[in-house]
PDB file of C-alpha atoms and ligand atoms in Angstrom:
ATOM      1  CA  MET A 122      -4.168  -2.226 -19.035  1.00  0.00           C
ATOM      2  CA  LYS A 123      -3.548  -3.667 -15.464  1.00  0.00           C
ATOM      3  CA  GLN A 124      -3.021  -1.652 -12.617  1.00  0.00           C
ATOM      4  CA  ARG A 125      -0.387  -2.950 -10.210  1.00  0.00           C
ATOM      5  CA  GLU A 126       1.191  -1.798  -7.158  1.00  0.00           C
ATOM      6  CA  GLN A 127       1.401   1.735  -5.891  1.00  0.00           C
ATOM      7  CA  LEU A 128       5.004   3.103  -6.738  1.00  0.00           C
ATOM      8  CA  TYR A 129       4.925   6.480  -5.352  1.00  0.00           C
ATOM      9  CA  GLU A 130       2.358   8.739  -3.197  1.00  0.00           C
ATOM     10  CA  GLY A 131       3.267  12.478  -4.014  1.00  0.00           C
ATOM     11  CA  LYS A 132       1.373  15.484  -2.472  1.00  0.00           C
ATOM     12  CA  ALA A 133      -1.308  15.563  -5.600  1.00  0.00           C
ATOM     13  CA  LYS A 134      -0.937  12.353  -7.430  1.00  0.00           C
ATOM     14  CA  LYS A 135      -0.531   8.876  -6.706  1.00  0.00           C
ATOM     15  CA  VAL A 136       1.638   6.739  -9.194  1.00  0.00           C
ATOM     16  CA  TYR A 137       0.786   3.007 -10.178  1.00  0.00           C
ATOM     17  CA  ALA A 138       2.793   0.227 -12.012  1.00  0.00           C
ATOM     18  CA  THR A 139       1.035  -1.353 -14.742  1.00  0.00           C
ATOM     19  CA  ASP A 140       1.763  -4.710 -16.676  1.00  0.00           C
ATOM     20  CA  ASP A 141       3.817  -2.759 -19.293  1.00  0.00           C
ATOM     21  CA  PRO A 142       7.242  -1.758 -17.721  1.00  0.00           C
ATOM     22  CA  GLU A 143       7.037   1.340 -19.765  1.00  0.00           C
ATOM     23  CA  LEU A 144       3.774   2.632 -18.772  1.00  0.00           C
ATOM     24  CA  LEU A 145       2.336   3.878 -15.534  1.00  0.00           C
ATOM     25  CA  ILE A 146      -1.011   5.202 -14.065  1.00  0.00           C
ATOM     26  CA  VAL A 147      -1.295   8.385 -12.299  1.00  0.00           C
ATOM     27  CA  SER A 148      -4.249   9.114 -10.099  1.00  0.00           C
ATOM     28  CA  TYR A 149      -4.831  12.868  -9.111  1.00  0.00           C
ATOM     29  CA  LYS A 150      -6.115  13.529  -5.631  1.00  0.00           C
ATOM     30  CA  ASP A 151      -8.195  16.376  -4.180  1.00  0.00           C
ATOM     31  CA  ASP A 152      -5.144  16.928  -1.971  1.00  0.00           C
ATOM     32  CA  ALA A 153      -3.647  20.320  -1.915  1.00  0.00           C
ATOM     33  CA  THR A 154      -0.541  21.615  -0.201  1.00  0.00           C
ATOM     34  CA  ALA A 155       1.399  24.955  -0.391  1.00  0.00           C
ATOM     35  CA  PHE A 156       4.858  26.220   0.918  1.00  0.00           C
ATOM     36  CA  ASN A 157       6.625  22.782   0.833  1.00  0.00           C
ATOM     37  CA  GLY A 158       3.918  20.837   2.610  1.00  0.00           C
ATOM     38  CA  ALA A 159       3.384  23.239   5.315  1.00  0.00           C
ATOM     39  CA  LYS A 160      -0.283  24.199   4.334  1.00  0.00           C
ATOM     40  CA  ARG A 161      -2.368  21.292   3.572  1.00  0.00           C
ATOM     41  CA  GLY A 162      -6.104  21.190   2.443  1.00  0.00           C
ATOM     42  CA  THR A 163      -8.485  19.474   0.307  1.00  0.00           C
ATOM     43  CA  ILE A 164      -9.881  21.083  -2.990  1.00  0.00           C
ATOM     44  CA  GLU A 165     -12.942  19.203  -3.462  1.00  0.00           C
ATOM     45  CA  GLY A 166     -13.247  17.949  -7.405  1.00  0.00           C
ATOM     46  CA  LYS A 167      -9.743  19.092  -8.130  1.00  0.00           C
ATOM     47  CA  GLY A 168      -8.367  15.952  -9.159  1.00  0.00           C
ATOM     48  CA  VAL A 169     -10.946  15.253 -11.740  1.00  0.00           C
ATOM     49  CA  ILE A 170     -10.321  18.828 -12.971  1.00  0.00           C
ATOM     50  CA  ASN A 171      -6.679  18.420 -13.143  1.00  0.00           C
ATOM     51  CA  ASN A 172      -6.530  15.166 -14.824  1.00  0.00           C
ATOM     52  CA  ARG A 173      -8.974  16.260 -17.554  1.00  0.00           C
ATOM     53  CA  MET A 174      -7.217  19.832 -18.108  1.00  0.00           C
ATOM     54  CA  SER A 175      -3.746  18.322 -18.109  1.00  0.00           C
ATOM     55  CA  ASN A 176      -4.787  15.697 -20.715  1.00  0.00           C
ATOM     56  CA  ILE A 177      -6.451  18.297 -22.943  1.00  0.00           C
ATOM     57  CA  LEU A 178      -3.514  20.699 -22.716  1.00  0.00           C
ATOM     58  CA  MET A 179      -0.851  17.817 -23.307  1.00  0.00           C
ATOM     59  CA  ARG A 180      -2.813  16.442 -26.135  1.00  0.00           C
ATOM     60  CA  TYR A 181      -2.939  20.084 -27.555  1.00  0.00           C
ATOM     61  CA  LEU A 182       0.685  20.414 -27.024  1.00  0.00           C
ATOM     62  CA  GLN A 183       1.701  17.283 -28.924  1.00  0.00           C
ATOM     63  CA  THR A 184       0.004  18.642 -32.134  1.00  0.00           C
ATOM     64  CA  LYS A 185       2.157  21.579 -31.646  1.00  0.00           C
ATOM     65  CA  GLY A 186       5.353  19.641 -31.761  1.00  0.00           C
ATOM     66  CA  VAL A 187       6.007  19.068 -27.630  1.00  0.00           C
ATOM     67  CA  ALA A 188       6.710  15.578 -26.996  1.00  0.00           C
ATOM     68  CA  THR A 189       4.887  14.518 -23.656  1.00  0.00           C
ATOM     69  CA  HIS A 190       4.257  11.643 -21.510  1.00  0.00           C
ATOM     70  CA  PHE A 191       0.546  11.460 -22.165  1.00  0.00           C
ATOM     71  CA  VAL A 192      -0.776   8.130 -23.355  1.00  0.00           C
ATOM     72  CA  GLU A 193      -4.341   7.656 -22.467  1.00  0.00           C
ATOM     73  CA  GLU A 194      -7.041   9.088 -20.210  1.00  0.00           C
ATOM     74  CA  LEU A 195      -8.693   6.056 -18.257  1.00  0.00           C
ATOM     75  CA  ASN A 196     -11.390   7.679 -16.294  1.00  0.00           C
ATOM     76  CA  ASP A 197     -12.014  10.843 -14.344  1.00  0.00           C
ATOM     77  CA  ARG A 198      -8.788  10.671 -12.098  1.00  0.00           C
ATOM     78  CA  ASP A 199      -6.759   8.171 -13.617  1.00  0.00           C
ATOM     79  CA  THR A 200      -4.267   8.533 -16.877  1.00  0.00           C
ATOM     80  CA  ILE A 201      -1.854   6.027 -18.559  1.00  0.00           C
ATOM     81  CA  VAL A 202       1.541   8.139 -18.974  1.00  0.00           C
ATOM     82  CA  LYS A 203       5.005   6.955 -20.389  1.00  0.00           C
ATOM     83  CA  LYS A 204       7.165   6.082 -17.503  1.00  0.00           C
ATOM     84  CA  VAL A 205      10.045   8.637 -17.425  1.00  0.00           C
ATOM     85  CA  ALA A 206      13.018   9.385 -15.174  1.00  0.00           C
ATOM     86  CA  ILE A 207      12.148  12.912 -14.135  1.00  0.00           C
ATOM     87  CA  VAL A 208      14.721  15.486 -14.601  1.00  0.00           C
ATOM     88  CA  PRO A 209      14.894  17.095 -10.864  1.00  0.00           C
ATOM     89  CA  LEU A 210      14.358  20.653 -12.313  1.00  0.00           C
ATOM     90  CA  GLU A 211      11.120  22.640 -11.970  1.00  0.00           C
ATOM     91  CA  VAL A 212      11.104  24.815 -15.144  1.00  0.00           C
ATOM     92  CA  ILE A 213       9.225  28.120 -14.499  1.00  0.00           C
ATOM     93  CA  VAL A 214       8.167  30.402 -17.281  1.00  0.00           C
ATOM     94  CA  ARG A 215       6.744  33.868 -16.509  1.00  0.00           C
ATOM     95  CA  ASN A 216       5.191  36.434 -18.666  1.00  0.00           C
ATOM     96  CA  ILE A 217       3.863  39.017 -15.758  1.00  0.00           C
ATOM     97  CA  SER A 218       5.419  39.392 -12.431  1.00  0.00           C
ATOM     98  CA  ALA A 219       3.708  37.505  -9.519  1.00  0.00           C
ATOM     99  CA  GLY A 220       4.539  35.006  -6.892  1.00  0.00           C
ATOM    100  CA  SER A 221       8.247  34.496  -5.746  1.00  0.00           C
ATOM    101  CA  PHE A 222       9.611  36.664  -8.589  1.00  0.00           C
ATOM    102  CA  ALA A 223       7.589  39.590  -7.214  1.00  0.00           C
ATOM    103  CA  LYS A 224       8.899  38.734  -3.627  1.00  0.00           C
ATOM    104  CA  ARG A 225      12.616  38.150  -4.495  1.00  0.00           C
ATOM    105  CA  TYR A 226      12.986  41.444  -6.500  1.00  0.00           C
ATOM    106  CA  GLY A 227      10.624  43.238  -4.489  1.00  0.00           C
ATOM    107  CA  VAL A 228       8.145  44.460  -7.314  1.00  0.00           C
ATOM    108  CA  GLU A 229       4.592  44.510  -7.368  1.00  0.00           C
ATOM    109  CA  GLU A 230       2.690  41.762  -9.266  1.00  0.00           C
ATOM    110  CA  GLY A 231       1.225  42.454 -12.679  1.00  0.00           C
ATOM    111  CA  ILE A 232       4.281  43.952 -14.284  1.00  0.00           C
ATOM    112  CA  VAL A 233       3.934  42.673 -18.080  1.00  0.00           C
ATOM    113  CA  PHE A 234       7.415  41.492 -19.319  1.00  0.00           C
ATOM    114  CA  ASP A 235       8.534  42.489 -22.823  1.00  0.00           C
ATOM    115  CA  ALA A 236       9.642  38.696 -23.304  1.00  0.00           C
ATOM    116  CA  PRO A 237       9.146  35.623 -21.308  1.00  0.00           C
ATOM    117  CA  THR A 238      11.628  34.473 -18.457  1.00  0.00           C
ATOM    118  CA  VAL A 239      12.681  30.900 -17.968  1.00  0.00           C
ATOM    119  CA  GLU A 240      14.191  30.080 -14.714  1.00  0.00           C
ATOM    120  CA  PHE A 241      14.909  26.559 -13.109  1.00  0.00           C
ATOM    121  CA  SER A 242      14.222  25.466  -9.367  1.00  0.00           C
ATOM    122  CA  TYR A 243      16.294  22.326  -8.148  1.00  0.00           C
ATOM    123  CA  LYS A 244      13.575  19.730  -7.247  1.00  0.00           C
ATOM    124  CA  ASN A 245      14.627  18.929  -3.511  1.00  0.00           C
ATOM    125  CA  ASP A 246      12.209  19.330  -0.583  1.00  0.00           C
ATOM    126  CA  ASP A 247      14.669  19.056   1.886  1.00  0.00           C
ATOM    127  CA  LEU A 248      16.357  22.287   0.479  1.00  0.00           C
ATOM    128  CA  GLY A 249      13.238  23.868  -0.512  1.00  0.00           C
ATOM    129  CA  ASP A 250      13.622  23.751  -4.207  1.00  0.00           C
ATOM    130  CA  PRO A 251      16.218  26.627  -4.417  1.00  0.00           C
ATOM    131  CA  LEU A 252      16.573  28.667  -7.470  1.00  0.00           C
ATOM    132  CA  ILE A 253      19.444  27.162  -9.563  1.00  0.00           C
ATOM    133  CA  ASN A 254      21.117  28.289 -12.900  1.00  0.00           C
ATOM    134  CA  ASP A 255      22.130  26.387 -16.016  1.00  0.00           C
ATOM    135  CA  ASP A 256      25.690  25.847 -15.119  1.00  0.00           C
ATOM    136  CA  HIS A 257      24.934  24.718 -11.511  1.00  0.00           C
ATOM    137  CA  ALA A 258      22.324  22.245 -13.048  1.00  0.00           C
ATOM    138  CA  ILE A 259      25.091  20.788 -15.287  1.00  0.00           C
ATOM    139  CA  ALA A 260      27.564  20.754 -12.538  1.00  0.00           C
ATOM    140  CA  LEU A 261      25.112  18.777 -10.318  1.00  0.00           C
ATOM    141  CA  LYS A 262      24.657  16.385 -13.225  1.00  0.00           C
ATOM    142  CA  LEU A 263      20.935  17.131 -12.924  1.00  0.00           C
ATOM    143  CA  ALA A 264      20.816  17.304 -16.975  1.00  0.00           C
ATOM    144  CA  THR A 265      23.211  17.819 -19.875  1.00  0.00           C
ATOM    145  CA  ALA A 266      23.786  20.820 -21.777  1.00  0.00           C
ATOM    146  CA  GLY A 267      21.857  19.638 -24.430  1.00  0.00           C
ATOM    147  CA  GLU A 268      18.907  18.613 -22.375  1.00  0.00           C
ATOM    148  CA  ILE A 269      18.795  22.231 -20.827  1.00  0.00           C
ATOM    149  CA  LYS A 270      18.625  23.536 -24.352  1.00  0.00           C
ATOM    150  CA  GLN A 271      15.901  21.143 -25.284  1.00  0.00           C
ATOM    151  CA  ILE A 272      14.034  21.888 -22.221  1.00  0.00           C
ATOM    152  CA  LYS A 273      14.066  25.603 -22.672  1.00  0.00           C
ATOM    153  CA  GLU A 274      12.978  25.550 -26.164  1.00  0.00           C
ATOM    154  CA  TYR A 275      10.091  23.002 -25.346  1.00  0.00           C
ATOM    155  CA  ALA A 276       9.010  25.383 -22.198  1.00  0.00           C
ATOM    156  CA  LEU A 277       9.058  28.693 -24.405  1.00  0.00           C
ATOM    157  CA  THR A 278       6.971  26.661 -27.184  1.00  0.00           C
ATOM    158  CA  VAL A 279       4.516  25.626 -24.354  1.00  0.00           C
ATOM    159  CA  ASN A 280       4.420  29.126 -23.069  1.00  0.00           C
ATOM    160  CA  ARG A 281       3.487  30.475 -26.931  1.00  0.00           C
ATOM    161  CA  GLU A 282       0.960  28.019 -27.634  1.00  0.00           C
ATOM    162  CA  LEU A 283      -0.660  28.098 -24.106  1.00  0.00           C
ATOM    163  CA  GLN A 284      -0.542  31.858 -23.923  1.00  0.00           C
ATOM    164  CA  LYS A 285      -2.493  31.923 -27.390  1.00  0.00           C
ATOM    165  CA  LEU A 286      -4.882  29.079 -26.195  1.00  0.00           C
ATOM    166  CA  TRP A 287      -5.685  30.652 -22.973  1.00  0.00           C
ATOM    167  CA  SER A 288      -6.325  33.982 -24.445  1.00  0.00           C
ATOM    168  CA  GLU A 289      -8.925  32.786 -26.621  1.00  0.00           C
ATOM    169  CA  CYS A 290     -10.696  31.792 -23.254  1.00  0.00           C
ATOM    170  CA  GLY A 291     -10.529  35.107 -22.100  1.00  0.00           C
ATOM    171  CA  VAL A 292      -7.614  34.048 -19.542  1.00  0.00           C
ATOM    172  CA  THR A 293      -4.148  35.506 -19.003  1.00  0.00           C
ATOM    173  CA  LEU A 294      -1.184  32.994 -18.599  1.00  0.00           C
ATOM    174  CA  VAL A 295       0.931  34.695 -15.859  1.00  0.00           C
ATOM    175  CA  ASP A 296       3.467  32.140 -15.337  1.00  0.00           C
ATOM    176  CA  PHE A 297       3.641  28.132 -14.742  1.00  0.00           C
ATOM    177  CA  LYS A 298       5.748  25.545 -13.924  1.00  0.00           C
ATOM    178  CA  LEU A 299       6.832  22.464 -15.940  1.00  0.00           C
ATOM    179  CA  GLU A 300       8.495  19.287 -15.403  1.00  0.00           C
ATOM    180  CA  PHE A 301      10.266  17.079 -18.034  1.00  0.00           C
ATOM    181  CA  GLY A 302      11.481  13.469 -17.911  1.00  0.00           C
ATOM    182  CA  ARG A 303      13.551  11.087 -19.843  1.00  0.00           C
ATOM    183  CA  LEU A 304      12.366   8.107 -21.628  1.00  0.00           C
ATOM    184  CA  ALA A 305      14.314   4.960 -21.487  1.00  0.00           C
ATOM    185  CA  ASP A 306      16.187   5.796 -24.770  1.00  0.00           C
ATOM    186  CA  GLY A 307      16.988   9.189 -23.239  1.00  0.00           C
ATOM    187  CA  THR A 308      14.241  11.268 -25.240  1.00  0.00           C
ATOM    188  CA  ILE A 309      13.235  14.501 -23.231  1.00  0.00           C
ATOM    189  CA  VAL A 310       9.430  14.700 -22.950  1.00  0.00           C
ATOM    190  CA  LEU A 311       7.006  16.752 -20.969  1.00  0.00           C
ATOM    191  CA  ALA A 312       5.933  15.103 -18.059  1.00  0.00           C
ATOM    192  CA  ASP A 313       3.645  15.813 -14.495  1.00  0.00           C
ATOM    193  CA  GLU A 314       1.034  18.113 -15.049  1.00  0.00           C
ATOM    194  CA  ILE A 315      -0.453  21.377 -16.486  1.00  0.00           C
ATOM    195  CA  SER A 316      -3.456  22.510 -14.366  1.00  0.00           C
ATOM    196  CA  PRO A 317      -4.508  25.289 -12.079  1.00  0.00           C
ATOM    197  CA  ASP A 318      -2.175  23.791  -9.485  1.00  0.00           C
ATOM    198  CA  THR A 319       0.831  24.656 -11.662  1.00  0.00           C
ATOM    199  CA  CYS A 320      -0.094  27.852 -13.478  1.00  0.00           C
ATOM    200  CA  ARG A 321      -1.164  31.337 -12.715  1.00  0.00           C
ATOM    201  CA  LEU A 322      -4.352  32.023 -14.759  1.00  0.00           C
ATOM    202  CA  TRP A 323      -6.118  35.373 -14.455  1.00  0.00           C
ATOM    203  CA  ASP A 324      -9.375  36.449 -16.004  1.00  0.00           C
ATOM    204  CA  SER A 325      -8.243  38.887 -18.719  1.00  0.00           C
ATOM    205  CA  ALA A 326     -10.944  41.185 -18.171  1.00  0.00           C
ATOM    206  CA  THR A 327     -11.056  41.438 -14.182  1.00  0.00           C
ATOM    207  CA  LYS A 328      -7.899  39.944 -13.236  1.00  0.00           C
ATOM    208  CA  GLU A 329      -9.508  37.607 -11.028  1.00  0.00           C
ATOM    209  CA  LYS A 330      -7.206  34.653 -10.046  1.00  0.00           C
ATOM    210  CA  LEU A 331      -8.420  31.471 -11.459  1.00  0.00           C
ATOM    211  CA  ASP A 332      -5.789  29.009  -9.811  1.00  0.00           C
ATOM    212  CA  LYS A 333      -4.303  27.410  -6.767  1.00  0.00           C
ATOM    213  CA  ASP A 334      -3.231  31.171  -5.569  1.00  0.00           C
ATOM    214  CA  ARG A 335      -6.701  31.223  -4.182  1.00  0.00           C
ATOM    215  CA  PHE A 336      -5.684  28.359  -1.823  1.00  0.00           C
ATOM    216  CA  ARG A 337      -2.363  29.412  -1.271  1.00  0.00           C
ATOM    217  CA  ARG A 338      -3.541  32.908  -0.205  1.00  0.00           C
ATOM    218  CA  ASP A 339      -6.816  32.011   1.218  1.00  0.00           C
ATOM    219  CA  LEU A 340      -8.908  33.930  -0.918  1.00  0.00           C
ATOM    220  CA  GLY A 341     -11.670  31.820  -0.872  1.00  0.00           C
ATOM    221  CA  GLY A 342     -13.795  30.557  -3.822  1.00  0.00           C
ATOM    222  CA  VAL A 343     -11.115  27.769  -4.475  1.00  0.00           C
ATOM    223  CA  GLU A 344     -13.562  25.153  -5.997  1.00  0.00           C
ATOM    224  CA  ASP A 345     -15.682  27.563  -7.927  1.00  0.00           C
ATOM    225  CA  ALA A 346     -12.211  29.059  -9.556  1.00  0.00           C
ATOM    226  CA  TYR A 347     -11.413  25.583 -10.859  1.00  0.00           C
ATOM    227  CA  ARG A 348     -14.749  24.973 -12.158  1.00  0.00           C
ATOM    228  CA  THR A 349     -14.661  28.239 -13.761  1.00  0.00           C
ATOM    229  CA  ILE A 350     -11.180  27.746 -15.363  1.00  0.00           C
ATOM    230  CA  MET A 351     -12.124  24.110 -16.376  1.00  0.00           C
ATOM    231  CA  GLY A 352     -15.387  25.343 -17.934  1.00  0.00           C
ATOM    232  CA  ARG A 353     -13.639  28.061 -20.081  1.00  0.00           C
ATOM    233  CA  LEU A 354     -11.335  25.674 -21.482  1.00  0.00           C
ATOM    234  CA  GLU A 355     -14.108  22.756 -22.381  1.00  0.00           C
ATOM    235  CA  GLN A 356     -16.169  25.575 -23.922  1.00  0.00           C
ATOM    236  CA  TYR A 357     -13.237  26.697 -26.056  1.00  0.00           C
ATOM    237  CA  MET A 358     -12.208  23.241 -27.319  1.00  0.00           C
ATOM    238  CA  GLU A 359     -15.987  22.363 -27.831  1.00  0.00           C
ATOM    239  CA  GLN A 360     -16.009  25.640 -30.312  1.00  0.00           C
ATOM    240  CA  GLN A 361     -13.056  24.195 -32.100  1.00  0.00           C
ATOM    241  CA  LYS A 362     -14.608  20.855 -32.978  1.00  0.00           C
TER     242      LYS A 362
HETATM  243  P1  TMP B  19       6.392  30.970  -7.828  1.00  0.00           P
HETATM  244  O1  TMP B  19       6.038  32.365  -8.277  1.00  0.00           O
HETATM  245  O2  TMP B  19       5.827  30.683  -6.275  1.00  0.00           O
HETATM  246  O3  TMP B  19       7.748  30.657  -7.943  1.00  0.00           O
HETATM  247  O4  TMP B  19       5.561  30.139  -8.752  1.00  0.00           O
HETATM  248  C1  TMP B  19       5.560  30.213 -10.245  1.00  0.00           C
HETATM  249  C2  TMP B  19       4.754  29.121 -10.558  1.00  0.00           C
HETATM  250  O5  TMP B  19       5.067  27.934 -10.472  1.00  0.00           O
HETATM  251  C3  TMP B  19       3.215  29.417 -10.082  1.00  0.00           C
HETATM  252  O6  TMP B  19       2.492  29.380 -11.642  1.00  0.00           O
HETATM  253  C4  TMP B  19       2.925  28.417  -9.388  1.00  0.00           C
HETATM  254  C5  TMP B  19       3.814  26.889  -9.833  1.00  0.00           C
HETATM  255  N1  TMP B  19       4.367  26.238  -8.809  1.00  0.00           N
HETATM  256  C6  TMP B  19       4.051  25.044  -8.686  1.00  0.00           C
HETATM  257  O7  TMP B  19       3.700  24.465  -9.926  1.00  0.00           O
HETATM  258  N2  TMP B  19       4.701  24.339  -7.814  1.00  0.00           N
HETATM  259  C7  TMP B  19       5.388  24.684  -6.678  1.00  0.00           C
HETATM  260  O8  TMP B  19       5.707  24.252  -5.804  1.00  0.00           O
HETATM  261  C8  TMP B  19       5.582  26.209  -6.791  1.00  0.00           C
HETATM  262  C9  TMP B  19       6.300  26.740  -5.636  1.00  0.00           C
HETATM  263  C10 TMP B  19       5.065  27.078  -7.738  1.00  0.00           C
END
């Protein structure tokens, strides 16, 4: 697989063309941003961890019936993925109140929901990724009703399977953000990444935050938290062999 020109540089990843028009290479950086880019920094080793973790989780989810963009891990930071047209929705699943949910509704963090919630944000940096409902997303032609149904089903399957997996690692899956894309034939697949950048992961016993909130909130121990959560997952995957 030949890497060709850089197509895009995002906040945390670069994307390159390949000699196959249906495949891309994503390259994970150590750069971190928060609050729509207002806060910037570096988390040493993050790119390596997010690449590895996302690939482990995508491979796992494929065995559970979730179609993903994952093709092949090339090295520590680079992965071949299927080329998709990203559906411009951030798909957020929550099991426990935290972050913008707690802020918006004026409740404390840590309230355990009876059932998971799914919400969408319109992926649009200029607008600050506003919350959007299904009907608005359809009206704006961001996705069809059928695609929204499929995306929600996948999102809840991802939640169920990852909740189980992380609980085996002594970790509580509080909430997370997914992105989906369309293949050339219109098939919806899970895309982007699943990592401590895009999930809230709390130690089940101590409630310690093992995710990007340590960076967002200046809690310190950011690199340690990324290494700890990666270590937990790798240890569990090793036991399953
Ligand atoms: P929120 O509570 O700030 O809305 O975040 C919900 C989840 O989505 C949390 O796990 C962090 C993740 N997330 C992203 O992956 N990217 C983002 O830009 C934001 C705001 C949140």
